[in-house]
């Protein structure tokens, strides 16, 4: 299959399935940063950039069994 035919074989993205999530996000007091398609027109919030930068050196998989505090609270 040529490169040209690969994209034609992909399913259409079901935008209607995320419409309710979009409405909910837009109702947030601070609005919405729409990164759903194309080039974003809104700047990324500083808090998001800081969080991604801080996590950039994270290694390994996340804990799937919870933190020690969570596990102690469950027992």
PDB file of C-alpha atoms in Angstrom:
ATOM      1  CA  UNK A   1       0.000   0.000   0.000  1.00  0.00           C
ATOM      2  CA  UNK A   2       1.454   3.356  -0.946  1.00  0.00           C
ATOM      3  CA  UNK A   3       1.709   6.226   1.520  1.00  0.00           C
ATOM      4  CA  UNK A   4      -1.076   8.000  -0.309  1.00  0.00           C
ATOM      5  CA  UNK A   5      -3.483   5.100   0.311  1.00  0.00           C
ATOM      6  CA  UNK A   6      -2.643   4.632   4.001  1.00  0.00           C
ATOM      7  CA  UNK A   7      -4.439   7.766   5.183  1.00  0.00           C
ATOM      8  CA  UNK A   8      -7.449   6.923   3.046  1.00  0.00           C
ATOM      9  CA  UNK A   9      -7.778   3.617   4.906  1.00  0.00           C
ATOM     10  CA  UNK A  10      -7.881   5.205   8.371  1.00  0.00           C
ATOM     11  CA  UNK A  11     -11.294   5.588  10.016  1.00  0.00           C
ATOM     12  CA  UNK A  12     -12.884   9.013  10.263  1.00  0.00           C
ATOM     13  CA  UNK A  13     -12.356  10.495  13.724  1.00  0.00           C
ATOM     14  CA  UNK A  14     -15.679  10.487  15.602  1.00  0.00           C
ATOM     15  CA  UNK A  15     -15.765  14.144  16.685  1.00  0.00           C
ATOM     16  CA  UNK A  16     -19.333  13.720  17.902  1.00  0.00           C
ATOM     17  CA  UNK A  17     -18.160  11.310  20.614  1.00  0.00           C
ATOM     18  CA  UNK A  18     -16.124  14.051  22.279  1.00  0.00           C
ATOM     19  CA  UNK A  19     -18.707  16.826  21.832  1.00  0.00           C
ATOM     20  CA  UNK A  20     -20.076  16.433  25.371  1.00  0.00           C
ATOM     21  CA  UNK A  21     -16.564  16.544  26.872  1.00  0.00           C
ATOM     22  CA  UNK A  22     -15.879  19.710  24.884  1.00  0.00           C
ATOM     23  CA  UNK A  23     -19.082  21.368  26.160  1.00  0.00           C
ATOM     24  CA  UNK A  24     -18.146  20.460  29.736  1.00  0.00           C
ATOM     25  CA  UNK A  25     -14.609  21.829  29.323  1.00  0.00           C
ATOM     26  CA  UNK A  26     -15.923  25.060  27.790  1.00  0.00           C
ATOM     27  CA  UNK A  27     -18.150  25.604  30.833  1.00  0.00           C
ATOM     28  CA  UNK A  28     -15.057  25.757  33.085  1.00  0.00           C
ATOM     29  CA  UNK A  29     -14.521  29.273  34.492  1.00  0.00           C
ATOM     30  CA  UNK A  30     -11.084  29.520  32.868  1.00  0.00           C
ATOM     31  CA  UNK A  31     -12.353  28.301  29.497  1.00  0.00           C
ATOM     32  CA  UNK A  32     -10.697  25.691  27.316  1.00  0.00           C
ATOM     33  CA  UNK A  33      -7.365  25.332  25.565  1.00  0.00           C
ATOM     34  CA  UNK A  34      -8.361  23.604  22.356  1.00  0.00           C
ATOM     35  CA  UNK A  35      -5.588  21.265  21.226  1.00  0.00           C
ATOM     36  CA  UNK A  36      -7.935  18.930  19.370  1.00  0.00           C
ATOM     37  CA  UNK A  37      -6.898  19.628  15.795  1.00  0.00           C
ATOM     38  CA  UNK A  38      -4.655  21.817  13.721  1.00  0.00           C
ATOM     39  CA  UNK A  39      -2.239  24.300  15.179  1.00  0.00           C
ATOM     40  CA  UNK A  40      -3.398  25.610  18.563  1.00  0.00           C
ATOM     41  CA  UNK A  41      -4.299  29.285  18.547  1.00  0.00           C
ATOM     42  CA  UNK A  42      -4.165  29.633  22.330  1.00  0.00           C
ATOM     43  CA  UNK A  43      -0.852  29.666  24.171  1.00  0.00           C
ATOM     44  CA  UNK A  44      -0.306  26.684  26.435  1.00  0.00           C
ATOM     45  CA  UNK A  45      -0.888  27.674  30.078  1.00  0.00           C
ATOM     46  CA  UNK A  46       2.289  28.227  32.070  1.00  0.00           C
ATOM     47  CA  UNK A  47       1.194  25.646  34.647  1.00  0.00           C
ATOM     48  CA  UNK A  48       0.950  23.007  31.898  1.00  0.00           C
ATOM     49  CA  UNK A  49       4.394  23.864  30.538  1.00  0.00           C
ATOM     50  CA  UNK A  50       5.868  23.774  34.064  1.00  0.00           C
ATOM     51  CA  UNK A  51       4.255  20.376  34.791  1.00  0.00           C
ATOM     52  CA  UNK A  52       5.503  18.876  31.534  1.00  0.00           C
ATOM     53  CA  UNK A  53       8.970  20.293  32.099  1.00  0.00           C
ATOM     54  CA  UNK A  54       9.105  18.927  35.655  1.00  0.00           C
ATOM     55  CA  UNK A  55       8.006  15.491  34.463  1.00  0.00           C
ATOM     56  CA  UNK A  56      10.422  15.441  31.550  1.00  0.00           C
ATOM     57  CA  UNK A  57      13.039  13.529  33.496  1.00  0.00           C
ATOM     58  CA  UNK A  58      10.629  10.980  34.977  1.00  0.00           C
ATOM     59  CA  UNK A  59      11.779   7.393  34.573  1.00  0.00           C
ATOM     60  CA  UNK A  60      10.021   4.065  34.560  1.00  0.00           C
ATOM     61  CA  UNK A  61       6.395   3.136  34.850  1.00  0.00           C
ATOM     62  CA  UNK A  62       3.956   4.712  37.322  1.00  0.00           C
ATOM     63  CA  UNK A  63       3.097   2.865  40.498  1.00  0.00           C
ATOM     64  CA  UNK A  64       0.106   0.670  39.790  1.00  0.00           C
ATOM     65  CA  UNK A  65      -0.406  -0.351  43.399  1.00  0.00           C
ATOM     66  CA  UNK A  66      -0.713   3.194  44.781  1.00  0.00           C
ATOM     67  CA  UNK A  67       1.474   5.264  47.026  1.00  0.00           C
ATOM     68  CA  UNK A  68       2.417   3.996  50.491  1.00  0.00           C
ATOM     69  CA  UNK A  69      -0.048   6.469  52.036  1.00  0.00           C
ATOM     70  CA  UNK A  70      -2.884   5.237  49.828  1.00  0.00           C
ATOM     71  CA  UNK A  71      -2.132   1.586  50.568  1.00  0.00           C
ATOM     72  CA  UNK A  72      -2.001   2.288  54.321  1.00  0.00           C
ATOM     73  CA  UNK A  73      -5.327   4.124  54.136  1.00  0.00           C
ATOM     74  CA  UNK A  74      -7.003   1.206  52.364  1.00  0.00           C
ATOM     75  CA  UNK A  75      -5.925  -1.342  54.967  1.00  0.00           C
TER      76      UNK A  75
END
